[in-house]
Amino acid sequence: MTDIAAQEKPAPGGRAAKGVFIRTYGCQMNVYDSERMADLLRPLGYRAVAAPEAADLVILNTCHIREKATEKVFSDIGRLKPLKDARAAQGRPMLLAVAGCVAQAEGGEIAARAPAVDMVFGPQAYHRLPEMLARAARERGEILETDFSVEEKFDRLPERSAAGGPTAFLTIQEGCDKFCAFCVVPYTRGSEVSRPAAALIAEAESLARRGVRELTLLGQNVNAWSAPAPAGFGAGIKPRKDGLWGLGQLCRALSRLEGIERLRFTTSHPRDMDDDIIEALGALDKLMPYLHLPVQSGSDRILKAMNRGHTAADYAALIGRVRAARPDIALSGDFIVGFPGETDEDFKETLALIETLGYASAYSFKYSRRPGTPAAGLPKQVPEAVKDERLAALQAAIETQRRAFAEAQTGRVLPVLFEKKGRHSGQLIGRSPYLQSVHATAPESMLGSIIPVRICGATPNALAGELCEGPMTASARAV
Ligand code: SAH
Ligand code: SF4
Ligand code: F3S
């Protein structure tokens, strides 16, 4: 969970006309959307404030992926209600908006259950915020906006504002057509849509001009991105066999932009990992050696029930091809334990896959039954206690691998992009090519630069490093 208000400085030149507080739950796509909502609201006189108490508008940008995430929204609304009432009594009305995936999935229910909520709008409707605010001001009535049109959304967003540092997210693709049996995303974000290449190149250029050095391309299935080659750009970039550009071609184009030094992308689906992307991972120095490729389970029986469209062997073969192209790749993934019908035997196959492939990090979740998804109705739901045990075992296995990967960096010189000041004075924090946090004593003037850092140790959450004299002795690609 992140609060935009806490990251943004107050408006220059005195008191803000109106305050907005945006709380973000869920994935990076929601983080991107919250930043863009703040961009949209700025010309209307809204400035980010540090607490809901000072806000004329509170936006909860919500996530529906697991039951707990959805529950949080209703408890947050409950906590905000007295605040809203108190402000109304003082003649300072506060508008409460619910945005994001819960709004999309349960819009009607929110409107019925939580009368304190003034506006409900899904991920594809927030570009209409200015209109909605004007209407709310006129009517003070409830507003429900959950229509789908991804293209329209991106067309109508303003230019990116001053970025919050040397790294930025760029949503290139939205939605999902995969319909994994457990997942709500195809219903909350709609079907797969790719933004046009020219619009993405323009947004990346604008971010680079504002000091961004590292771009993370986002999509629910980012590697499903495809679009026609943009006119007048990308000479020498060979299209895919179908004549279109895919993620590999887009990365090649973006890596040519002056100022953009690093590219990352997330989240990928095994079925969309084509040869061009793998080739790009091998060929482009700017494309960082980190791949988040969820597999969910190591059991073919469970993968089939999940409707993943790949086997454990397919996934392992794919990782083999990626490693052949980029041997030092840091592999990350997502796992679900306790999918309906998962036996001890199935779970052992997941542990075996982890053992064989080796992860630098991974996210793992207990299966959460989501209304409206096919898996919610399956027999043999797994008891919570069993899910707890499996999750603990899986996380222990991943932690051992994460530590080994981190410790293997000790003694190496890694290029680190310094992003922010550390907790201790004189300390800066940045990222290694493998997305590990690295802290080192360094002058503030190095913020936003990529600096060679000798790794001297690994703590549970970060690597400790020291600046190196002279030129870089090892690049990101040296193993
Ligand atoms: N599109 C991405 C990410 C989807 S959501 C992908 O396919 O990888 C992020 C992760 O949440 C998923 O990878 C999955 O591991 C987890 N997840 C999704 N639905 C879930 C559910 N019902 N219960 C538990 N975890 C779930
Ligand atoms: Fe959900 Fe599966 Fe789509 Fe990922 S690929 S968003 S897990 S349906
Ligand atoms: Fe959550 Fe929606 Fe992202 S359900 S994980 S915020 S796509």
Coordinates of N, CA and C and ligand atoms in Angstrom, one line a residue, residues 25-30 62-65 100-102 184-185 188-189 220, ligand 3:
Y25 N -3.6 0.5 -3.5 CA -3.4 -0.9 -3.2 C -3.0 -1.7 -4.4
G26 N -2.5 -2.9 -4.2 CA -2.4 -3.8 -5.4 C -1.1 -3.6 -6.2
C27 N -1.2 -3.8 -7.5 CA 0.0 -4.0 -8.3 C 0.5 -2.6 -8.8
Q28 N 1.6 -2.7 -9.6 CA 2.3 -1.5 -10.1 C 1.4 -0.8 -11.1
M29 N 0.5 -1.5 -11.7 CA -0.4 -0.8 -12.7 C -1.2 0.2 -11.9
N30 N -1.6 -0.2 -10.7 CA -2.4 0.8 -9.9 C -1.5 2.0 -9.5
T62 N -8.1 0.7 -5.6 CA -8.2 -0.5 -4.9 C -7.8 -1.8 -5.7
C63 N -7.6 -2.9 -5.0 CA -7.2 -4.1 -5.6 C -8.2 -5.2 -5.2
H64 N -8.4 -6.1 -6.2 CA -9.5 -7.1 -5.9 C -8.9 -8.6 -6.0
I65 N -7.6 -8.6 -6.0 CA -6.9 -9.9 -6.4 C -7.2 -11.0 -5.4
G100 N -10.2 1.8 -9.2 CA -9.5 0.6 -9.3 C -10.3 -0.7 -9.5
C101 N -9.7 -1.8 -9.1 CA -10.3 -3.1 -9.5 C -11.5 -3.5 -8.7
V102 N -11.6 -3.1 -7.4 CA -12.8 -3.4 -6.6 C -13.9 -2.6 -7.2
V184 N -9.2 -12.8 -11.0 CA -10.2 -11.8 -11.3 C -9.8 -10.8 -12.4
V185 N -8.5 -10.7 -12.7 CA -8.0 -9.7 -13.5 C -8.7 -9.5 -14.9
T188 N -11.7 -7.5 -14.2 CA -11.5 -6.1 -13.7 C -10.8 -5.2 -14.7
R189 N -9.9 -5.8 -15.5 CA -9.1 -5.0 -16.4 C -9.5 -5.2 -17.8
Q220 N -0.4 -6.3 -17.4 CA -0.8 -7.5 -16.7 C -0.2 -8.7 -17.4
Ligands
F3S3 FE1 -5.1 -5.9 -8.0 FE2 -6.2 -5.0 -10.1 FE3 -3.6 -5.1 -10.0 S1 -6.9 -6.7 -8.9 S2 -3.2 -6.9 -8.7 S3 -4.9 -3.9 -8.7 S4 -4.8 -5.5 -11.8

